[in-house]
Structure formats: C-alpha cells, structure tokens
C-alpha cells in the first residue's frame, strides 16, 4: 500500500522508556524542504494503529509529517505494569514525541502542531500549555475532563473505585499481580459505552493486539486530571475543537471552548457521534479537512 511506503517504524525515549511509533512522511520532499509536522495522540487505552493511524494517513497526504505512537505501557512501547492510563505520563510522552520531531531533518521545528482524539483531546492541550514548541492544537471528540467522566459515574461510584484502586496498589506492592478491569465493560452500559463497543470489540478495530483492559489504579490518576483546570493558559496558542452534533461527549468540547481564551474555535460536524470520528470516512474526512485549514492558517 502507498501509505506503508511513506511510513517509517521509529522509536524514541520518554522518561527512560522506549516508545514505538510510526512516522508518516510525505512523498516528493526535496532535500532542502522541511515540512510542518503533527504529533497525533489517540484515545484513552488506544494504540498507534487505531485513531492515530486514521488521521496520520490522511494528514501525510496533505503534506504534513505525522507521528503516531504508542504511549508508555501500551502497544509496542515499554513500561510496566501495562495499560496504565496515566494522563501525566502521557503528557510527558507527548513532550518527548515533540522532541523527536524536532530532531528530524524532514520537519520544520517552528511548525509543529498536536492533534488529540478522545482522551488525547485532553492530554494535548494540557501539554501544550507548558510545551510552547507546539504551535497549534486541534482536538476531535475531545475528552478533556477525565475527572468529571469518573465523578459522573462512567465506572460506577467513584468513591468505591478509589478504594478499589488503593487496595490494588497495596496488593501489587506486596508482590501480587497487577489488577485490571475491562476498558469496555461487559453487560448493558450507557449509549456512549455501547457505541464504543461497536468500535473496540468489532472488526472496526484495526489493531488485533489491542487489550481490553485498564490498570485499576489508573483511575485515581484519572480522577486528578482535568485539562479544563489549565486550558485558559493555552492562549495565544490557537485551539480548534471538533465534535459531532450528536456526540455523547459534546458537552466536554463545549466546556473546553468556554474556558479557553482566544484564538479558539468549536467546529461541529452534523450528525456525528463520539466514536464516528474514530474511523468512519464520512466524519473523519471533514474533520481532517477542517484541521488542514486550521493548520494552514496558524502554522
């Protein structure tokens, strides 16, 4: 496939761990031409073969260098215990991904952006407040407020969840195995989670090695994280928030828009739900078209 011919398998270090990535390079670059670059950060629990690949493959066709990578403890990247949904470690991974991009001769280091999908839509603006090498931020189906996701009951009563997390920590410290819960839980769940199962637990999921698990004591870190706490400080870095008009997480994109300072834009795609933007061309492609317009304006 033409996409694979433009892709390099790469690694870079993040806080001592080797992370695995796919670097997508545009065709037709002359030796002295440096391109704008985008670090593509996927959904919580996700791998580089999932939403990051869907967006990176389209961005590279538009002339961007695009980097998709597995966060620490996920996919082909190092780190134990596995499947640790740690927003703060993921922020460091993003900074180190940007550092990797600055080292590449193909990249114009003055024109680096970051795109976050779902949970990545919180990790990216959070990181870009401190990492001003990121010159523009875009999110799709963003989930910037993990704290409220938990306190609103996504995984049951959050007080019980915190007690479970701490007991799991103690058991692991005493020599026991790391404890996990399903990322996509069994049984009938909310409409949002049921829609998520239609992506993760069907052949729509392009990564056959993806694991349906979350480390139990990830949840106390997630409770501590909300990019809404810091997003007012993102300006003057421009911010684009893309969401579907029917997205279950649209209120989170709206909350981020309200708290952020200019320049900012909330762009709605009619009819889209949260998970439609993971892989469905009729939603991914208009999102990428808008991202391209945004980046050409601000990079």
PDB file of C-alpha atoms in Angstrom:
ATOM      1  CA  UNK A   1       0.000   0.000   0.000  1.00  0.00           C
ATOM      2  CA  UNK A   2       1.104   3.509  -0.730  1.00  0.00           C
ATOM      3  CA  UNK A   3       0.582   4.536   2.925  1.00  0.00           C
ATOM      4  CA  UNK A   4       3.070   1.929   4.128  1.00  0.00           C
ATOM      5  CA  UNK A   5       5.710   3.125   1.687  1.00  0.00           C
ATOM      6  CA  UNK A   6       5.546   6.539   3.387  1.00  0.00           C
ATOM      7  CA  UNK A   7       5.768   5.097   6.881  1.00  0.00           C
ATOM      8  CA  UNK A   8       8.854   4.526   8.998  1.00  0.00           C
ATOM      9  CA  UNK A   9       8.870   2.457  12.181  1.00  0.00           C
ATOM     10  CA  UNK A  10      10.697   4.547  14.773  1.00  0.00           C
ATOM     11  CA  UNK A  11      11.438   4.628  18.494  1.00  0.00           C
ATOM     12  CA  UNK A  12      12.201   7.415  20.938  1.00  0.00           C
ATOM     13  CA  UNK A  13      12.782   7.640  24.662  1.00  0.00           C
ATOM     14  CA  UNK A  14      10.292   9.011  27.167  1.00  0.00           C
ATOM     15  CA  UNK A  15      11.436   9.151  30.784  1.00  0.00           C
ATOM     16  CA  UNK A  16      13.719   6.177  30.194  1.00  0.00           C
ATOM     17  CA  UNK A  17      11.148   4.052  28.368  1.00  0.00           C
ATOM     18  CA  UNK A  18      11.455   3.229  24.676  1.00  0.00           C
ATOM     19  CA  UNK A  19       8.288   4.210  22.838  1.00  0.00           C
ATOM     20  CA  UNK A  20       7.348   2.768  19.449  1.00  0.00           C
ATOM     21  CA  UNK A  21       5.932   4.942  16.718  1.00  0.00           C
ATOM     22  CA  UNK A  22       5.062   5.256  13.060  1.00  0.00           C
ATOM     23  CA  UNK A  23       6.449   8.315  11.286  1.00  0.00           C
ATOM     24  CA  UNK A  24       4.482   9.190   8.149  1.00  0.00           C
ATOM     25  CA  UNK A  25       6.478  11.167   5.590  1.00  0.00           C
ATOM     26  CA  UNK A  26       5.066  12.973   2.547  1.00  0.00           C
ATOM     27  CA  UNK A  27       6.191  11.926  -0.909  1.00  0.00           C
ATOM     28  CA  UNK A  28       8.073  14.363  -3.092  1.00  0.00           C
ATOM     29  CA  UNK A  29      10.061  16.259  -0.460  1.00  0.00           C
ATOM     30  CA  UNK A  30      13.213  17.859  -1.831  1.00  0.00           C
ATOM     31  CA  UNK A  31      16.373  17.582   0.253  1.00  0.00           C
ATOM     32  CA  UNK A  32      16.160  21.186   1.464  1.00  0.00           C
ATOM     33  CA  UNK A  33      12.412  21.288   2.145  1.00  0.00           C
ATOM     34  CA  UNK A  34      11.215  20.934   5.719  1.00  0.00           C
ATOM     35  CA  UNK A  35       7.569  20.232   6.371  1.00  0.00           C
ATOM     36  CA  UNK A  36       5.096  21.132   9.109  1.00  0.00           C
ATOM     37  CA  UNK A  37       4.565  18.219  11.496  1.00  0.00           C
ATOM     38  CA  UNK A  38       1.724  16.908  13.634  1.00  0.00           C
ATOM     39  CA  UNK A  39       2.002  14.673  16.694  1.00  0.00           C
ATOM     40  CA  UNK A  40      -1.193  12.603  16.638  1.00  0.00           C
ATOM     41  CA  UNK A  41      -2.376  11.450  20.061  1.00  0.00           C
ATOM     42  CA  UNK A  42      -5.103   8.848  20.210  1.00  0.00           C
ATOM     43  CA  UNK A  43      -7.871   7.804  22.523  1.00  0.00           C
ATOM     44  CA  UNK A  44      -7.521   6.552  26.068  1.00  0.00           C
ATOM     45  CA  UNK A  45      -6.345   2.908  26.007  1.00  0.00           C
ATOM     46  CA  UNK A  46      -5.591   3.275  22.316  1.00  0.00           C
ATOM     47  CA  UNK A  47      -2.652   2.277  20.150  1.00  0.00           C
ATOM     48  CA  UNK A  48      -0.962   3.873  17.167  1.00  0.00           C
ATOM     49  CA  UNK A  49      -2.767   1.525  14.761  1.00  0.00           C
ATOM     50  CA  UNK A  50      -6.179   2.870  15.792  1.00  0.00           C
ATOM     51  CA  UNK A  51      -7.291   6.524  15.643  1.00  0.00           C
ATOM     52  CA  UNK A  52      -3.743   7.940  15.262  1.00  0.00           C
ATOM     53  CA  UNK A  53      -3.257   5.951  12.053  1.00  0.00           C
ATOM     54  CA  UNK A  54      -6.640   7.024  10.659  1.00  0.00           C
ATOM     55  CA  UNK A  55      -5.666  10.690  10.983  1.00  0.00           C
ATOM     56  CA  UNK A  56      -1.923  10.431  10.273  1.00  0.00           C
ATOM     57  CA  UNK A  57      -2.510   8.666   6.943  1.00  0.00           C
ATOM     58  CA  UNK A  58      -4.755  11.481   5.817  1.00  0.00           C
ATOM     59  CA  UNK A  59      -2.510  14.261   7.101  1.00  0.00           C
ATOM     60  CA  UNK A  60       0.554  12.913   5.304  1.00  0.00           C
ATOM     61  CA  UNK A  61      -1.329  13.038   2.004  1.00  0.00           C
ATOM     62  CA  UNK A  62      -1.853  16.759   2.666  1.00  0.00           C
ATOM     63  CA  UNK A  63       1.875  17.355   3.045  1.00  0.00           C
ATOM     64  CA  UNK A  64       2.379  17.060   6.809  1.00  0.00           C
ATOM     65  CA  UNK A  65       4.869  14.876   8.605  1.00  0.00           C
ATOM     66  CA  UNK A  66       2.705  12.923  11.052  1.00  0.00           C
ATOM     67  CA  UNK A  67       3.808  10.951  14.095  1.00  0.00           C
ATOM     68  CA  UNK A  68       1.603   8.266  15.657  1.00  0.00           C
ATOM     69  CA  UNK A  69       2.981   6.442  18.673  1.00  0.00           C
ATOM     70  CA  UNK A  70       2.152   4.039  21.475  1.00  0.00           C
ATOM     71  CA  UNK A  71       2.150   5.661  24.894  1.00  0.00           C
ATOM     72  CA  UNK A  72       4.133   4.159  27.742  1.00  0.00           C
ATOM     73  CA  UNK A  73       2.692   0.754  28.805  1.00  0.00           C
ATOM     74  CA  UNK A  74       0.638   0.415  25.600  1.00  0.00           C
ATOM     75  CA  UNK A  75       1.113  -1.413  22.319  1.00  0.00           C
ATOM     76  CA  UNK A  76       4.746  -1.934  21.386  1.00  0.00           C
ATOM     77  CA  UNK A  77       6.087   0.633  23.844  1.00  0.00           C
ATOM     78  CA  UNK A  78       7.859  -0.189  27.078  1.00  0.00           C
ATOM     79  CA  UNK A  79       6.530   0.256  30.585  1.00  0.00           C
ATOM     80  CA  UNK A  80       5.055  -1.868  33.337  1.00  0.00           C
ATOM     81  CA  UNK A  81       2.552  -2.530  34.696  1.00  0.00           C
ATOM     82  CA  UNK A  82       0.755  -2.466  31.359  1.00  0.00           C
ATOM     83  CA  UNK A  83      -2.317  -0.480  30.296  1.00  0.00           C
ATOM     84  CA  UNK A  84      -1.702   2.298  32.812  1.00  0.00           C
ATOM     85  CA  UNK A  85      -3.988   5.164  31.788  1.00  0.00           C
ATOM     86  CA  UNK A  86      -1.795   7.826  33.367  1.00  0.00           C
ATOM     87  CA  UNK A  87      -2.571  11.309  31.997  1.00  0.00           C
ATOM     88  CA  UNK A  88       0.568  12.819  33.478  1.00  0.00           C
ATOM     89  CA  UNK A  89       2.886  10.191  31.969  1.00  0.00           C
ATOM     90  CA  UNK A  90       1.070  10.603  28.665  1.00  0.00           C
ATOM     91  CA  UNK A  91       1.769  14.331  28.792  1.00  0.00           C
ATOM     92  CA  UNK A  92       5.472  13.586  29.159  1.00  0.00           C
ATOM     93  CA  UNK A  93       5.236  11.163  26.239  1.00  0.00           C
ATOM     94  CA  UNK A  94       3.792  13.959  24.096  1.00  0.00           C
ATOM     95  CA  UNK A  95       6.626  16.317  25.036  1.00  0.00           C
ATOM     96  CA  UNK A  96       9.153  13.647  24.116  1.00  0.00           C
ATOM     97  CA  UNK A  97       7.336  12.980  20.839  1.00  0.00           C
ATOM     98  CA  UNK A  98       7.738  16.672  20.016  1.00  0.00           C
ATOM     99  CA  UNK A  99      11.420  16.445  20.894  1.00  0.00           C
ATOM    100  CA  UNK A 100      11.720  13.524  18.469  1.00  0.00           C
ATOM    101  CA  UNK A 101      10.063  15.571  15.727  1.00  0.00           C
ATOM    102  CA  UNK A 102      12.476  18.458  16.273  1.00  0.00           C
ATOM    103  CA  UNK A 103      15.358  16.059  15.636  1.00  0.00           C
ATOM    104  CA  UNK A 104      14.148  15.059  12.169  1.00  0.00           C
ATOM    105  CA  UNK A 105      15.570  16.757   9.116  1.00  0.00           C
ATOM    106  CA  UNK A 106      12.189  16.440   7.381  1.00  0.00           C
ATOM    107  CA  UNK A 107      10.496  18.655   9.988  1.00  0.00           C
ATOM    108  CA  UNK A 108      10.279  22.429  10.248  1.00  0.00           C
ATOM    109  CA  UNK A 109      10.618  22.685  14.020  1.00  0.00           C
ATOM    110  CA  UNK A 110       8.934  26.088  14.004  1.00  0.00           C
ATOM    111  CA  UNK A 111       5.753  24.487  12.594  1.00  0.00           C
ATOM    112  CA  UNK A 112       4.834  21.623  14.920  1.00  0.00           C
ATOM    113  CA  UNK A 113       1.219  21.013  15.922  1.00  0.00           C
ATOM    114  CA  UNK A 114      -0.525  18.378  18.005  1.00  0.00           C
ATOM    115  CA  UNK A 115      -3.836  16.647  17.375  1.00  0.00           C
ATOM    116  CA  UNK A 116      -5.681  14.746  20.101  1.00  0.00           C
ATOM    117  CA  UNK A 117      -8.622  12.393  19.678  1.00  0.00           C
ATOM    118  CA  UNK A 118     -10.867  11.470  22.638  1.00  0.00           C
ATOM    119  CA  UNK A 119      -8.619  11.312  25.720  1.00  0.00           C
ATOM    120  CA  UNK A 120      -5.827  12.718  23.575  1.00  0.00           C
ATOM    121  CA  UNK A 121      -8.058  15.772  23.210  1.00  0.00           C
ATOM    122  CA  UNK A 122      -7.360  16.450  26.877  1.00  0.00           C
ATOM    123  CA  UNK A 123      -3.722  15.372  27.043  1.00  0.00           C
ATOM    124  CA  UNK A 124      -2.703  17.578  24.085  1.00  0.00           C
ATOM    125  CA  UNK A 125      -3.992  20.992  25.250  1.00  0.00           C
ATOM    126  CA  UNK A 126      -2.832  20.200  28.796  1.00  0.00           C
ATOM    127  CA  UNK A 127       0.674  19.517  27.475  1.00  0.00           C
ATOM    128  CA  UNK A 128       0.751  22.439  25.061  1.00  0.00           C
ATOM    129  CA  UNK A 129       0.271  24.935  27.899  1.00  0.00           C
ATOM    130  CA  UNK A 130       3.781  24.066  29.082  1.00  0.00           C
ATOM    131  CA  UNK A 131       5.324  22.940  25.787  1.00  0.00           C
ATOM    132  CA  UNK A 132       5.297  26.032  23.609  1.00  0.00           C
ATOM    133  CA  UNK A 133       7.048  24.194  20.801  1.00  0.00           C
ATOM    134  CA  UNK A 134       3.509  23.066  19.956  1.00  0.00           C
ATOM    135  CA  UNK A 135       2.286  25.948  17.816  1.00  0.00           C
ATOM    136  CA  UNK A 136      -1.311  24.830  17.276  1.00  0.00           C
ATOM    137  CA  UNK A 137      -3.685  22.398  18.997  1.00  0.00           C
ATOM    138  CA  UNK A 138      -6.607  20.527  17.464  1.00  0.00           C
ATOM    139  CA  UNK A 139      -8.944  18.052  19.152  1.00  0.00           C
ATOM    140  CA  UNK A 140     -11.566  15.650  17.784  1.00  0.00           C
ATOM    141  CA  UNK A 141     -14.258  14.151  20.027  1.00  0.00           C
ATOM    142  CA  UNK A 142     -12.196  15.558  22.874  1.00  0.00           C
ATOM    143  CA  UNK A 143     -12.469  14.222  26.406  1.00  0.00           C
ATOM    144  CA  UNK A 144     -10.541  16.879  28.343  1.00  0.00           C
ATOM    145  CA  UNK A 145     -12.199  16.356  31.737  1.00  0.00           C
ATOM    146  CA  UNK A 146     -11.484  12.824  32.957  1.00  0.00           C
ATOM    147  CA  UNK A 147     -12.342  13.917  36.485  1.00  0.00           C
ATOM    148  CA  UNK A 148     -15.961  14.624  35.660  1.00  0.00           C
ATOM    149  CA  UNK A 149     -16.129  11.499  33.492  1.00  0.00           C
ATOM    150  CA  UNK A 150     -15.468   9.463  36.629  1.00  0.00           C
ATOM    151  CA  UNK A 151     -17.479  11.537  39.075  1.00  0.00           C
ATOM    152  CA  UNK A 152     -20.450  11.369  36.666  1.00  0.00           C
ATOM    153  CA  UNK A 153     -20.462   7.609  37.104  1.00  0.00           C
ATOM    154  CA  UNK A 154     -18.742   6.274  33.969  1.00  0.00           C
ATOM    155  CA  UNK A 155     -17.226   3.431  36.033  1.00  0.00           C
ATOM    156  CA  UNK A 156     -19.664   3.318  38.927  1.00  0.00           C
ATOM    157  CA  UNK A 157     -19.420   5.157  42.224  1.00  0.00           C
ATOM    158  CA  UNK A 158     -16.071   6.919  42.160  1.00  0.00           C
ATOM    159  CA  UNK A 159     -15.547   6.604  45.920  1.00  0.00           C
ATOM    160  CA  UNK A 160     -15.753   2.829  45.611  1.00  0.00           C
ATOM    161  CA  UNK A 161     -13.449   2.991  42.617  1.00  0.00           C
ATOM    162  CA  UNK A 162     -10.815   4.891  44.601  1.00  0.00           C
ATOM    163  CA  UNK A 163     -10.957   2.312  47.406  1.00  0.00           C
ATOM    164  CA  UNK A 164     -10.537  -0.463  44.825  1.00  0.00           C
ATOM    165  CA  UNK A 165      -7.567   1.376  43.279  1.00  0.00           C
ATOM    166  CA  UNK A 166      -5.763   1.759  46.595  1.00  0.00           C
ATOM    167  CA  UNK A 167      -6.297  -1.876  47.588  1.00  0.00           C
ATOM    168  CA  UNK A 168      -4.928  -2.922  44.188  1.00  0.00           C
ATOM    169  CA  UNK A 169      -1.852  -0.755  44.748  1.00  0.00           C
ATOM    170  CA  UNK A 170      -1.223  -2.387  48.111  1.00  0.00           C
ATOM    171  CA  UNK A 171      -1.645  -5.898  46.738  1.00  0.00           C
ATOM    172  CA  UNK A 172       0.813  -5.180  43.915  1.00  0.00           C
ATOM    173  CA  UNK A 173       3.346  -3.663  46.326  1.00  0.00           C
ATOM    174  CA  UNK A 174       3.075  -6.840  48.422  1.00  0.00           C
ATOM    175  CA  UNK A 175       4.082  -8.951  45.422  1.00  0.00           C
ATOM    176  CA  UNK A 176       0.723  -9.684  43.842  1.00  0.00           C
ATOM    177  CA  UNK A 177      -0.205  -9.349  40.189  1.00  0.00           C
ATOM    178  CA  UNK A 178      -1.359  -6.070  38.707  1.00  0.00           C
ATOM    179  CA  UNK A 179      -5.145  -5.916  38.668  1.00  0.00           C
ATOM    180  CA  UNK A 180      -7.231  -4.855  35.672  1.00  0.00           C
ATOM    181  CA  UNK A 181     -10.803  -4.083  34.726  1.00  0.00           C
ATOM    182  CA  UNK A 182     -12.200  -4.136  31.167  1.00  0.00           C
ATOM    183  CA  UNK A 183     -11.887  -0.818  29.346  1.00  0.00           C
ATOM    184  CA  UNK A 184     -15.129  -1.711  27.566  1.00  0.00           C
ATOM    185  CA  UNK A 185     -17.119  -3.388  30.368  1.00  0.00           C
ATOM    186  CA  UNK A 186     -19.480  -6.315  29.790  1.00  0.00           C
ATOM    187  CA  UNK A 187     -23.224  -6.104  30.226  1.00  0.00           C
ATOM    188  CA  UNK A 188     -25.564  -3.339  29.161  1.00  0.00           C
ATOM    189  CA  UNK A 189     -23.983   0.077  29.621  1.00  0.00           C
ATOM    190  CA  UNK A 190     -24.680   3.680  28.622  1.00  0.00           C
ATOM    191  CA  UNK A 191     -25.294   4.514  24.970  1.00  0.00           C
ATOM    192  CA  UNK A 192     -21.811   6.025  24.787  1.00  0.00           C
ATOM    193  CA  UNK A 193     -20.116   2.843  26.020  1.00  0.00           C
ATOM    194  CA  UNK A 194     -22.301   0.656  23.823  1.00  0.00           C
ATOM    195  CA  UNK A 195     -21.241   2.753  20.831  1.00  0.00           C
ATOM    196  CA  UNK A 196     -17.633   2.302  21.947  1.00  0.00           C
ATOM    197  CA  UNK A 197     -18.044  -1.460  21.905  1.00  0.00           C
ATOM    198  CA  UNK A 198     -19.085  -1.198  18.266  1.00  0.00           C
ATOM    199  CA  UNK A 199     -15.604   0.149  17.564  1.00  0.00           C
ATOM    200  CA  UNK A 200     -13.311  -1.642  20.002  1.00  0.00           C
ATOM    201  CA  UNK A 201     -14.983  -5.061  20.076  1.00  0.00           C
ATOM    202  CA  UNK A 202     -15.730  -5.491  16.346  1.00  0.00           C
ATOM    203  CA  UNK A 203     -13.721  -5.619  13.154  1.00  0.00           C
ATOM    204  CA  UNK A 204     -13.803  -1.810  13.040  1.00  0.00           C
ATOM    205  CA  UNK A 205     -10.858  -2.002  15.473  1.00  0.00           C
ATOM    206  CA  UNK A 206      -7.767  -2.227  13.234  1.00  0.00           C
ATOM    207  CA  UNK A 207      -5.418  -3.478  15.978  1.00  0.00           C
ATOM    208  CA  UNK A 208      -5.917  -7.192  16.697  1.00  0.00           C
ATOM    209  CA  UNK A 209      -3.389  -6.965  19.549  1.00  0.00           C
ATOM    210  CA  UNK A 210      -5.295  -4.253  21.455  1.00  0.00           C
ATOM    211  CA  UNK A 211      -6.111  -5.312  25.005  1.00  0.00           C
ATOM    212  CA  UNK A 212      -9.482  -4.571  26.573  1.00  0.00           C
ATOM    213  CA  UNK A 213      -8.063  -3.666  29.978  1.00  0.00           C
ATOM    214  CA  UNK A 214      -7.264  -0.762  32.247  1.00  0.00           C
ATOM    215  CA  UNK A 215      -4.916  -0.925  35.224  1.00  0.00           C
ATOM    216  CA  UNK A 216      -7.098  -0.459  38.293  1.00  0.00           C
ATOM    217  CA  UNK A 217      -5.031   2.276  39.902  1.00  0.00           C
ATOM    218  CA  UNK A 218      -5.111   4.309  36.717  1.00  0.00           C
ATOM    219  CA  UNK A 219      -8.445   5.581  37.952  1.00  0.00           C
ATOM    220  CA  UNK A 220      -7.050   7.625  40.828  1.00  0.00           C
ATOM    221  CA  UNK A 221      -4.740   9.426  38.365  1.00  0.00           C
ATOM    222  CA  UNK A 222      -7.643   9.998  36.010  1.00  0.00           C
ATOM    223  CA  UNK A 223      -9.665  11.483  38.870  1.00  0.00           C
ATOM    224  CA  UNK A 224      -6.896  14.034  39.407  1.00  0.00           C
ATOM    225  CA  UNK A 225      -6.841  15.089  35.745  1.00  0.00           C
ATOM    226  CA  UNK A 226      -8.839  17.772  34.006  1.00  0.00           C
ATOM    227  CA  UNK A 227      -7.359  19.878  31.235  1.00  0.00           C
ATOM    228  CA  UNK A 228     -10.111  22.393  31.993  1.00  0.00           C
ATOM    229  CA  UNK A 229      -8.087  23.448  35.037  1.00  0.00           C
ATOM    230  CA  UNK A 230      -5.294  24.776  32.852  1.00  0.00           C
ATOM    231  CA  UNK A 231      -6.755  25.352  29.399  1.00  0.00           C
ATOM    232  CA  UNK A 232      -7.261  29.124  29.950  1.00  0.00           C
ATOM    233  CA  UNK A 233      -3.456  29.376  29.920  1.00  0.00           C
ATOM    234  CA  UNK A 234      -3.135  27.778  26.459  1.00  0.00           C
ATOM    235  CA  UNK A 235      -3.563  31.088  24.617  1.00  0.00           C
ATOM    236  CA  UNK A 236      -2.072  32.511  22.489  1.00  0.00           C
ATOM    237  CA  UNK A 237      -1.585  29.012  21.065  1.00  0.00           C
ATOM    238  CA  UNK A 238      -4.605  28.583  18.748  1.00  0.00           C
ATOM    239  CA  UNK A 239      -7.142  25.884  19.640  1.00  0.00           C
ATOM    240  CA  UNK A 240      -9.567  24.020  17.379  1.00  0.00           C
ATOM    241  CA  UNK A 241     -12.208  21.738  18.912  1.00  0.00           C
ATOM    242  CA  UNK A 242     -14.090  19.407  16.549  1.00  0.00           C
ATOM    243  CA  UNK A 243     -17.123  17.436  17.695  1.00  0.00           C
ATOM    244  CA  UNK A 244     -20.174  15.770  16.263  1.00  0.00           C
ATOM    245  CA  UNK A 245     -23.526  17.418  16.790  1.00  0.00           C
ATOM    246  CA  UNK A 246     -24.761  14.137  18.341  1.00  0.00           C
ATOM    247  CA  UNK A 247     -21.565  13.300  20.229  1.00  0.00           C
ATOM    248  CA  UNK A 248     -22.122  11.987  23.724  1.00  0.00           C
ATOM    249  CA  UNK A 249     -19.053  13.997  24.774  1.00  0.00           C
ATOM    250  CA  UNK A 250     -20.055  17.252  23.063  1.00  0.00           C
ATOM    251  CA  UNK A 251     -20.587  18.974  26.468  1.00  0.00           C
ATOM    252  CA  UNK A 252     -16.893  18.406  27.226  1.00  0.00           C
ATOM    253  CA  UNK A 253     -15.829  20.117  23.974  1.00  0.00           C
ATOM    254  CA  UNK A 254     -18.217  22.956  24.772  1.00  0.00           C
ATOM    255  CA  UNK A 255     -16.796  23.283  28.292  1.00  0.00           C
ATOM    256  CA  UNK A 256     -13.243  23.422  26.919  1.00  0.00           C
ATOM    257  CA  UNK A 257     -14.294  26.084  24.432  1.00  0.00           C
ATOM    258  CA  UNK A 258     -15.910  28.181  27.140  1.00  0.00           C
ATOM    259  CA  UNK A 259     -12.849  28.032  29.395  1.00  0.00           C
ATOM    260  CA  UNK A 260     -10.216  28.586  26.701  1.00  0.00           C
ATOM    261  CA  UNK A 261      -9.139  32.040  25.602  1.00  0.00           C
ATOM    262  CA  UNK A 262      -8.859  33.294  22.038  1.00  0.00           C
ATOM    263  CA  UNK A 263      -7.853  32.224  19.467  1.00  0.00           C
ATOM    264  CA  UNK A 264     -10.279  29.312  19.644  1.00  0.00           C
ATOM    265  CA  UNK A 265     -12.926  27.654  17.510  1.00  0.00           C
ATOM    266  CA  UNK A 266     -15.572  24.988  18.145  1.00  0.00           C
ATOM    267  CA  UNK A 267     -16.476  23.232  14.887  1.00  0.00           C
ATOM    268  CA  UNK A 268     -19.458  20.874  14.752  1.00  0.00           C
ATOM    269  CA  UNK A 269     -19.952  18.138  12.175  1.00  0.00           C
ATOM    270  CA  UNK A 270     -23.639  17.466  11.735  1.00  0.00           C
ATOM    271  CA  UNK A 271     -24.886  14.074  12.838  1.00  0.00           C
ATOM    272  CA  UNK A 272     -21.634  12.700  14.246  1.00  0.00           C
ATOM    273  CA  UNK A 273     -21.424  10.760  17.496  1.00  0.00           C
ATOM    274  CA  UNK A 274     -18.257  10.420  19.570  1.00  0.00           C
ATOM    275  CA  UNK A 275     -16.991   7.176  18.034  1.00  0.00           C
ATOM    276  CA  UNK A 276     -17.976   8.074  14.460  1.00  0.00           C
ATOM    277  CA  UNK A 277     -14.793  10.165  14.336  1.00  0.00           C
ATOM    278  CA  UNK A 278     -12.559   7.199  15.098  1.00  0.00           C
ATOM    279  CA  UNK A 279     -12.793   5.587  11.682  1.00  0.00           C
ATOM    280  CA  UNK A 280     -15.857   6.440   9.606  1.00  0.00           C
ATOM    281  CA  UNK A 281     -14.722   8.310   6.473  1.00  0.00           C
ATOM    282  CA  UNK A 282     -17.860  10.443   6.310  1.00  0.00           C
ATOM    283  CA  UNK A 283     -16.824  12.000   9.644  1.00  0.00           C
ATOM    284  CA  UNK A 284     -13.035  11.621   9.713  1.00  0.00           C
ATOM    285  CA  UNK A 285     -12.552  13.277   6.339  1.00  0.00           C
ATOM    286  CA  UNK A 286     -14.433  16.523   7.079  1.00  0.00           C
ATOM    287  CA  UNK A 287     -12.594  16.660  10.411  1.00  0.00           C
ATOM    288  CA  UNK A 288      -9.235  16.358   8.648  1.00  0.00           C
ATOM    289  CA  UNK A 289     -10.281  18.947   6.052  1.00  0.00           C
ATOM    290  CA  UNK A 290     -11.039  21.390   8.873  1.00  0.00           C
ATOM    291  CA  UNK A 291      -7.780  20.541  10.660  1.00  0.00           C
ATOM    292  CA  UNK A 292      -5.849  21.181   7.448  1.00  0.00           C
ATOM    293  CA  UNK A 293      -7.478  24.596   7.019  1.00  0.00           C
ATOM    294  CA  UNK A 294      -6.764  25.433  10.668  1.00  0.00           C
ATOM    295  CA  UNK A 295      -3.094  24.393  10.442  1.00  0.00           C
ATOM    296  CA  UNK A 296      -2.504  26.240   7.185  1.00  0.00           C
ATOM    297  CA  UNK A 297      -3.769  29.372   8.918  1.00  0.00           C
ATOM    298  CA  UNK A 298      -1.775  29.019  12.117  1.00  0.00           C
ATOM    299  CA  UNK A 299       1.465  27.162  11.272  1.00  0.00           C
TER     300      UNK A 299
END
